[in-house]
Coordinates of C-alpha atoms and ligand atoms in Angstrom, one line a residue:
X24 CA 60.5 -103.6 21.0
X25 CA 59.0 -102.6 17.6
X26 CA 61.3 -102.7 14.1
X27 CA 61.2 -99.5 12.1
X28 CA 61.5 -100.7 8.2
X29 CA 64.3 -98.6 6.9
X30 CA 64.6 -96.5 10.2
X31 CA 64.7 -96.5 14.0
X32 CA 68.0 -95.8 15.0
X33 CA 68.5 -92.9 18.1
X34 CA 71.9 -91.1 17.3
X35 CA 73.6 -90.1 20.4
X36 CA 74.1 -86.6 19.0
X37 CA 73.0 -83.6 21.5
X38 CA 70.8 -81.0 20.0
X39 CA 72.6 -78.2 17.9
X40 CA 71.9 -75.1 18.8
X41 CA 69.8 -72.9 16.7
X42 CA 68.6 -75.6 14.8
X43 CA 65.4 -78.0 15.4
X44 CA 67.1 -81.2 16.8
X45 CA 67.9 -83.1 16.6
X46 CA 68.0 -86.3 13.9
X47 CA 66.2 -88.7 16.0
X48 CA 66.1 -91.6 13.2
X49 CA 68.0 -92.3 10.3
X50 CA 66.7 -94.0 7.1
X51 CA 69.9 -95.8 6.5
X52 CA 69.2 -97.4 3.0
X53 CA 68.0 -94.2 2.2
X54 CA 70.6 -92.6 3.0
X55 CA 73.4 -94.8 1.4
X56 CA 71.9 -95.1 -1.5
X57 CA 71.5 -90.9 -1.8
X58 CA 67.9 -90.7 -2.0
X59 CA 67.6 -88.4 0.4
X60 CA 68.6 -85.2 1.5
X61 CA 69.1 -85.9 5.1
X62 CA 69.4 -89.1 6.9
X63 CA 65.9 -88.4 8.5
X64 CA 62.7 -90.1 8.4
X65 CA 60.1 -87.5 9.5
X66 CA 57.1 -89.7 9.2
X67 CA 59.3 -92.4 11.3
X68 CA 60.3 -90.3 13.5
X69 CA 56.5 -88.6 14.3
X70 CA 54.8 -92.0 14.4
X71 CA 57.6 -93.1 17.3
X72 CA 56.5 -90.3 19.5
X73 CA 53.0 -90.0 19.2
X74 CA 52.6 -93.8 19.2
X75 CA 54.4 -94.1 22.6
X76 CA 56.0 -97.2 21.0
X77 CA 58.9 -96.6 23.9
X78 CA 56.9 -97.5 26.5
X79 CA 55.4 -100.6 25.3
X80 CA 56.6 -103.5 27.5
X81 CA 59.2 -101.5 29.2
X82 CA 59.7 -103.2 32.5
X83 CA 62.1 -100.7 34.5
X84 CA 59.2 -99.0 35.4
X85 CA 58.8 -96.7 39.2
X86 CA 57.4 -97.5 41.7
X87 CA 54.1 -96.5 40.8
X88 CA 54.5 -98.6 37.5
X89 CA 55.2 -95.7 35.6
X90 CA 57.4 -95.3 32.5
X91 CA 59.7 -93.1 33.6
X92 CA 60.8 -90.0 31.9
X93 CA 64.6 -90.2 32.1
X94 CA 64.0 -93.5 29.9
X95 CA 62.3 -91.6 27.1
X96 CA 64.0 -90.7 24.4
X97 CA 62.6 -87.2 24.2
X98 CA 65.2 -86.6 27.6
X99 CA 67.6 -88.6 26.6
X100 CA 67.9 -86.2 23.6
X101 CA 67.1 -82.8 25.1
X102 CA 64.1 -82.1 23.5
X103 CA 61.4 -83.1 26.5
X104 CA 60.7 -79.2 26.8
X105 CA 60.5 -78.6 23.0
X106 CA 57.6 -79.5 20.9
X107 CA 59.5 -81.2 18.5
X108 CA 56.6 -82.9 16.5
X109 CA 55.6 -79.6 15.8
X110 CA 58.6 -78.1 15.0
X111 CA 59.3 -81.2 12.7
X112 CA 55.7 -80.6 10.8
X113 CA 57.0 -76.5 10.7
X114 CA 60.1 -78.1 9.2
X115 CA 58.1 -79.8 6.4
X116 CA 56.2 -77.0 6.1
X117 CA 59.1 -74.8 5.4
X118 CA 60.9 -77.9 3.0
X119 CA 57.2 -78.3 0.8
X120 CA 57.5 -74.3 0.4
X121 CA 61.1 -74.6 -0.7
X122 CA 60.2 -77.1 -4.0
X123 CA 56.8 -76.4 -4.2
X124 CA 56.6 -72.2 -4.2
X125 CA 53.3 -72.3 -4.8
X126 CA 52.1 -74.9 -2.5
X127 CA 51.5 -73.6 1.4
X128 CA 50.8 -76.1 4.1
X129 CA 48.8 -74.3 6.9
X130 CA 49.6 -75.3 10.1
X131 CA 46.3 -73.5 12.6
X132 CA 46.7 -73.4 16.4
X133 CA 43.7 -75.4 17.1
X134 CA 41.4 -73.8 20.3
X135 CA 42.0 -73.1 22.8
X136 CA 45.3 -72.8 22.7
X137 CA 45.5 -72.7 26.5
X138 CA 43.5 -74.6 28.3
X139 CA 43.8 -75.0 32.3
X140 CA 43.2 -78.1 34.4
X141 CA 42.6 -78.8 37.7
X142 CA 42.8 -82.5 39.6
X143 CA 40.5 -82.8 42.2
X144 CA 41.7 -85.0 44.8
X145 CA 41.1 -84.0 47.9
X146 CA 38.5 -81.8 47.7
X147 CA 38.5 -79.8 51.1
X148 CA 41.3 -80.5 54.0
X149 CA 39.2 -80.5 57.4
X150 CA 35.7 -79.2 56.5
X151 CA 33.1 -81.4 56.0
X152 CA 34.7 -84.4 57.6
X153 CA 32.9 -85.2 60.5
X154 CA 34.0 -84.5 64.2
X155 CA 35.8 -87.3 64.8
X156 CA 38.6 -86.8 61.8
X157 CA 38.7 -83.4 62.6
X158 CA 39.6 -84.1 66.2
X159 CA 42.1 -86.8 65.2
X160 CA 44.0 -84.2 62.9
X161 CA 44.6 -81.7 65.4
X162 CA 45.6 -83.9 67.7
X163 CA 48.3 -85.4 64.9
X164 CA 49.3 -82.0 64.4
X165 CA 49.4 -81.2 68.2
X166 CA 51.8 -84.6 68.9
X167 CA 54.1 -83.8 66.1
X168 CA 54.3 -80.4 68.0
X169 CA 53.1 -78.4 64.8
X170 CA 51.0 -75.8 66.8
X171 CA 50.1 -73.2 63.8
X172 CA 48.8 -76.2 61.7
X173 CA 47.1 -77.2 64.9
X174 CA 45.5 -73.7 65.6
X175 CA 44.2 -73.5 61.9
X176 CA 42.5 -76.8 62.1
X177 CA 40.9 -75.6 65.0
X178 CA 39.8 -72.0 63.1
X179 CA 38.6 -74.0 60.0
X180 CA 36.7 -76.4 62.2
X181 CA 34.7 -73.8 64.2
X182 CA 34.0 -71.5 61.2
X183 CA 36.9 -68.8 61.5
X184 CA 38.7 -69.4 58.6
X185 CA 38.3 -70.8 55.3
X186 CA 40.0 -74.2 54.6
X187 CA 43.0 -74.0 53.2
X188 CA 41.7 -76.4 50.0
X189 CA 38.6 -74.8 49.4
X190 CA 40.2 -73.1 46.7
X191 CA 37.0 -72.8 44.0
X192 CA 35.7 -69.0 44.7
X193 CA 40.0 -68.4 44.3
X194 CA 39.5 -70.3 40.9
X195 CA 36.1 -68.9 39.8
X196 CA 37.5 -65.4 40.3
X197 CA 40.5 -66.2 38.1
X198 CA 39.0 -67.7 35.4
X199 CA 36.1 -65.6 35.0
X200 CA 38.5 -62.2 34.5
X201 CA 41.0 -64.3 32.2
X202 CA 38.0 -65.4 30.2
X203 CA 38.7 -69.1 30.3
X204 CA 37.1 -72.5 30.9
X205 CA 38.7 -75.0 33.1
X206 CA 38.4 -78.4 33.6
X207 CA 38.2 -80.7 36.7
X208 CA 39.2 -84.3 37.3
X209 CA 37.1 -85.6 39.9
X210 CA 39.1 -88.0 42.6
X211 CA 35.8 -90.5 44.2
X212 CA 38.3 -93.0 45.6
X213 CA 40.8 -92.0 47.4
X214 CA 43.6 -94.2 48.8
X215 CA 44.6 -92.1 52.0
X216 CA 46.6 -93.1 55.4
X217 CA 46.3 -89.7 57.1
X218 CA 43.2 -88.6 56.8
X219 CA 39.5 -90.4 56.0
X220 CA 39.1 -89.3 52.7
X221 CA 35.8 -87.0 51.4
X222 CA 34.5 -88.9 48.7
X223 CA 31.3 -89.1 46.9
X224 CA 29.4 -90.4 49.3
X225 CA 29.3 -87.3 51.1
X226 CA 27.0 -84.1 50.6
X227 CA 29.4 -81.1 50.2
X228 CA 31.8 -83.4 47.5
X229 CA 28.4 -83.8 45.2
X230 CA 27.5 -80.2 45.8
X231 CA 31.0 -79.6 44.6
X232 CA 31.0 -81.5 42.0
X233 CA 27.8 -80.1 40.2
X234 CA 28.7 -76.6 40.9
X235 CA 32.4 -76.7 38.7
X236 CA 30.1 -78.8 36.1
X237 CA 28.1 -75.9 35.6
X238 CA 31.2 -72.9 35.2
X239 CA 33.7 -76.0 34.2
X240 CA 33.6 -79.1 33.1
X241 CA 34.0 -82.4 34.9
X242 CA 35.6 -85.1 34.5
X243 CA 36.5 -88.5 35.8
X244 CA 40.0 -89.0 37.5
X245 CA 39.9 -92.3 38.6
X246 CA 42.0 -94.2 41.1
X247 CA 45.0 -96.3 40.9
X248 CA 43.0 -99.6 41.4
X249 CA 40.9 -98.2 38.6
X250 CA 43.4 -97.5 35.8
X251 CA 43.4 -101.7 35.8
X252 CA 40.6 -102.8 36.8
X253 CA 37.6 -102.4 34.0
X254 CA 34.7 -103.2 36.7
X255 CA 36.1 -100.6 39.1
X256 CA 36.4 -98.3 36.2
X257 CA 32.8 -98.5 35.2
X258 CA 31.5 -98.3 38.4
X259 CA 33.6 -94.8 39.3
X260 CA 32.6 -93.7 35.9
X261 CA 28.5 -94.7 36.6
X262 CA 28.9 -92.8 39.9
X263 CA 29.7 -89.6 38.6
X264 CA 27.6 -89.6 35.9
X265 CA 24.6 -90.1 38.4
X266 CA 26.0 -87.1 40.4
X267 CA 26.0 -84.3 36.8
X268 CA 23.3 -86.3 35.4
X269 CA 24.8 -86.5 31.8
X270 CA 28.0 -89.0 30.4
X271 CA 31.2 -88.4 31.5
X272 CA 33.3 -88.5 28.1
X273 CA 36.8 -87.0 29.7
X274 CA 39.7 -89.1 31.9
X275 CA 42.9 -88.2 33.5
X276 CA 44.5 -91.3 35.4
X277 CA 45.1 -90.3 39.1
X278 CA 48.6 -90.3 39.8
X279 CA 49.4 -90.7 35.9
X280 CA 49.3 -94.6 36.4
X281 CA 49.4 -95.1 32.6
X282 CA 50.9 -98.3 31.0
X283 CA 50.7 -98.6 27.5
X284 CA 48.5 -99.8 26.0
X285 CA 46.2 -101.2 28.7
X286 CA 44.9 -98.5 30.3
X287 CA 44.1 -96.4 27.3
X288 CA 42.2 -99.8 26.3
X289 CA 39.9 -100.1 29.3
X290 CA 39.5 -96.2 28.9
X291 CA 37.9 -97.1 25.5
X292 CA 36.2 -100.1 26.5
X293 CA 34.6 -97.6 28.9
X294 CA 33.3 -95.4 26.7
X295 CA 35.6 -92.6 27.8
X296 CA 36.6 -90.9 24.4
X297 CA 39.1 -88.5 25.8
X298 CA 42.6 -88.5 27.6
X299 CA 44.4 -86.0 29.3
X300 CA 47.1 -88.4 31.5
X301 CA 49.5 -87.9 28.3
X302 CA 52.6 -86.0 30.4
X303 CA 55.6 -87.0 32.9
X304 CA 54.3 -86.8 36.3
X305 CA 58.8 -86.0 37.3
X306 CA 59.5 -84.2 34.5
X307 CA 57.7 -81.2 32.4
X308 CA 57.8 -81.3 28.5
X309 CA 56.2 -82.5 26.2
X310 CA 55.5 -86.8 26.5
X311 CA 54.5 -87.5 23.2
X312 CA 56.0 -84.3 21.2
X313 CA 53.0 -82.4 21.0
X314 CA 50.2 -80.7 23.1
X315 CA 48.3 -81.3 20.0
X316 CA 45.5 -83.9 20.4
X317 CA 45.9 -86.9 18.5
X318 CA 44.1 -90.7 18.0
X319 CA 45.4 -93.2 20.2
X320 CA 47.1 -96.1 18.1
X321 CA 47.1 -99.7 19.8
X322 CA 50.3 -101.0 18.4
X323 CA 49.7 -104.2 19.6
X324 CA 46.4 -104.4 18.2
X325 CA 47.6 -102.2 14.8
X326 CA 44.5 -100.6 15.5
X327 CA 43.4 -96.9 15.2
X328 CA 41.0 -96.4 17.9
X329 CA 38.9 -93.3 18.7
X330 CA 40.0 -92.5 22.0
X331 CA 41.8 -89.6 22.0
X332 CA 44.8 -88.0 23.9
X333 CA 45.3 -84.7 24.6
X334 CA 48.5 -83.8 26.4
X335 CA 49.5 -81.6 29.2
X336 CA 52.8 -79.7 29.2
X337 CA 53.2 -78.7 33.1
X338 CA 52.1 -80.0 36.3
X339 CA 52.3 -78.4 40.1
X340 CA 53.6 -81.2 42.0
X341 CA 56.2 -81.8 39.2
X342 CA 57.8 -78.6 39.5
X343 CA 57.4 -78.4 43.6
X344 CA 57.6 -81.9 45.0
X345 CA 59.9 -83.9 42.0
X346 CA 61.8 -81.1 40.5
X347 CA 62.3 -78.8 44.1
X348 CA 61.5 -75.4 42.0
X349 CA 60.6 -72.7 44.1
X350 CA 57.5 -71.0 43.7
X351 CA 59.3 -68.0 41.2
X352 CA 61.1 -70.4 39.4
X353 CA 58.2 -72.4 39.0
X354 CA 56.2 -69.5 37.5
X355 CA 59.3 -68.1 35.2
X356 CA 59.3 -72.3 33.7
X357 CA 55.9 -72.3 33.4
X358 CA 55.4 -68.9 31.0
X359 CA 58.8 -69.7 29.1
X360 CA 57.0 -73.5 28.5
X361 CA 53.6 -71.4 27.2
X362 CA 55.9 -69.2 25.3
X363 CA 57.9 -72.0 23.5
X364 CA 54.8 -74.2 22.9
X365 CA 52.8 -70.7 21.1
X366 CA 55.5 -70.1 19.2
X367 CA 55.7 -73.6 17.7
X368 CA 51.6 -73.4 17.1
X369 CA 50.7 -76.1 19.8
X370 CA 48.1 -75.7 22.4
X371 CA 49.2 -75.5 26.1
X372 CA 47.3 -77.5 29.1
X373 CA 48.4 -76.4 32.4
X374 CA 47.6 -79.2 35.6
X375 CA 47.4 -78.0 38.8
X376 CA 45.3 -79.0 42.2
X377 CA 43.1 -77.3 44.5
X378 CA 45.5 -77.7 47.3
X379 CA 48.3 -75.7 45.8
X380 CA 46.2 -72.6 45.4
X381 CA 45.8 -72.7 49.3
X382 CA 49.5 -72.1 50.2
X383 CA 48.8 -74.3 53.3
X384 CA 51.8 -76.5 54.7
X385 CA 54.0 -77.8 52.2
X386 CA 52.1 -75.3 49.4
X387 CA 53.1 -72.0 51.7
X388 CA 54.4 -69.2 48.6
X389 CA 52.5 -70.7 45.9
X390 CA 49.2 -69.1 46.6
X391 CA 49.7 -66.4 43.5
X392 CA 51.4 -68.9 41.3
X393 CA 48.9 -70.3 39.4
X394 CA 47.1 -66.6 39.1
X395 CA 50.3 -65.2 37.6
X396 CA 50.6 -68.3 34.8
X397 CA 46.9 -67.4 34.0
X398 CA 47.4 -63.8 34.1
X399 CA 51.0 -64.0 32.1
X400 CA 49.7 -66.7 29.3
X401 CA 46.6 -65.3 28.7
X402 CA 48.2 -61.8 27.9
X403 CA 50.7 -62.8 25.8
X404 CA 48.3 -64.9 23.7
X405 CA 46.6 -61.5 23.5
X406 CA 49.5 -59.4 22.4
X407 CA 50.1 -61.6 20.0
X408 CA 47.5 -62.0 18.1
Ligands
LIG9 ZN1 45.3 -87.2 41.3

């Protein structure tokens, strides 16, 4: 655990309402002697979130070796959903106004202020798999007596139907009449015990790949083995650089198998110069108290690096698969996140998959979900400006 000179201690005060809470750390010599207004030490305090100093050697990780949220103290304090770095830095702000009338530090929403993401995982569900794993799914489906899931195996195998996770034209659409660029993190190893996976061996995945290069841009998602292992890292990295002909710069971690600070160093070491695994994969909210990007600091090497992270605020398999939220309730937390996180003056990254656009199997009622966040975000960073 790291020392704070002159700071660092978590009051077990909830947030008050109406105010921006709440007091995370408390200069106490400070305070005694009276040299401060409030017991508060905003630099302390901004440095201890965006540094992820928590997380370094925490040991009670999941089982995916994941810091887990409920251990931040972000949740622990109410604030996960709020970002409070930014609210702090409007607070300053407000308090540099107050003494210095003349003075007027400009906080700008940097752009885009919205900016959607998609991981790539699984790229299609049956088509272009071969014969034999298409065979073996239906009959899967057929012994575990699931007969519509059967039947559209069968429709998307001989042609009659889309695939439920071919999703792009669904994307392209959506994008092209909000007037935004995604991004997509490209999955080439998959771990799988259901299915053969489609990876980037195969024609359709590169075909893939270089068409949401050209409308999007790509970028590397690697697997779990990966986010440890710097050889395997390389050679996913070298692989889809070959495929888009051009360096990949931008990671997200596949299953957000972060540990601080390794595999932000091999991400460096890599020559990856920017993040976007910074956000809970069980909880939405804002990780490091910002959707601002921001340097990555090795505290263990005190060492300013130039890798940077840029956070995401909500997730689809959060919201459906760790939190149970139903499609509607999903889509009202969504907009009130986007809301909350313009208001403050931060940007807003939205993750979702391929797969959830399909509303196939456990997906069924989200198909307009992530249209609607689009739709809903994108108008009321027009009515507001
Ligand atoms: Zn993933």
């Amino acid at each position: 655990m790291y020392a704070m000179p002159d700071a660092g201690f978590l009051l077990d005060s909830a947030p008050i309402a109406g105010t921006v809470p709440p007091w995370i750390f408390v200069a106490m010599e400070a305070a005694k002697r009276k040299y401060i207004e409030k017991p508060f030490d905003l630099f302390a305090a901004i440095f201890f979130m965006l540094s992820r100093c928590e997380e370094y050697g925490f040991e009670e990780v999941d089982r995916w070796n994941r810091f887990p949220a409920q251990a931040s103290a972000a949740m622990k304090h109410g604030v996960l959903t709020l970002p409070i770095v930014d609210l702090w830095l409007q607070l300053l702000a407000n308090k540099v106004k107050e003494f210095y009338p003349s003075v007027t530090l400009c906080l700008t929403m940097p752009s885009p202020a919205f900016q959607p993401s998609f991981d790539i995982d699984r790229a299609f569900a049956y088509k272009h798999r071969g014969l034999p794993v298409q065979i073996g799914a239906i009959f899967k489906k057929l012994l575990s007596r699931k007969w519509q899931e059967a039947a559209l195996i069968w429709k998307v195998c001989t042609g009659y139907r889309n695939d439920p996770w071919d999703t792009y034209t669904l994307m392209a659409d959506i994008h092209a009449s909000a007037g935004i660029t995604p991004l997509f993190f490209m999955l080439l190893n998959h771990q799988s015990n259901w299915i053969e996976p489609i990876g980037h061996a195969n024609k359709a995945w590169r075909k893939l790949t270089k068409a949401l290069d050209t409308y999007g841009e790509i970028g590397l998602h690697p697997s779990i083995d990966a986010s440890s292992d710097f050889n395997l890292l390389l050679q996913e990295k070298a692989i889809l650089e070959e495929i888009v002909q051009r360096p990949i710069q931008k990671v997200r971690q596949h299953f957000l198998t972060i540990r601080m600070p390794n595999t932000y160093r091999l991400f460096h070491a890599c020559g990856l110069e920017q993040d976007y695994s910074m956000g809970f994969p069980e909880q939405v909210g804002y990780r490091a108290g910002t959707g601002r990007s921001f340097p990555f600091f090795d505290l263990d090497g005190n060492q300013e690096t130039n890798l940077t992270i840029v956070p995401f605020v909500a997730m689809d398999t959060t919201l459906r698969q760790y939190m149970g939220y139903s499609p509607l309730k999903a889509e009202s937390t969504i907009l009130t996140l986007a809301e909350q996180g313009y208001r403050a003056g931060t940007p807003f990254m939205l993750l979702f998959h391929n797969e959830s656009l399909g509303g196939f199997a456990e997906w069924n009622g989200w198909e307009k979900v992530y249209a609607n966040c689009v739709d809903g975000i994108v108008k009321m960073h027009n009515t507001s400006k």
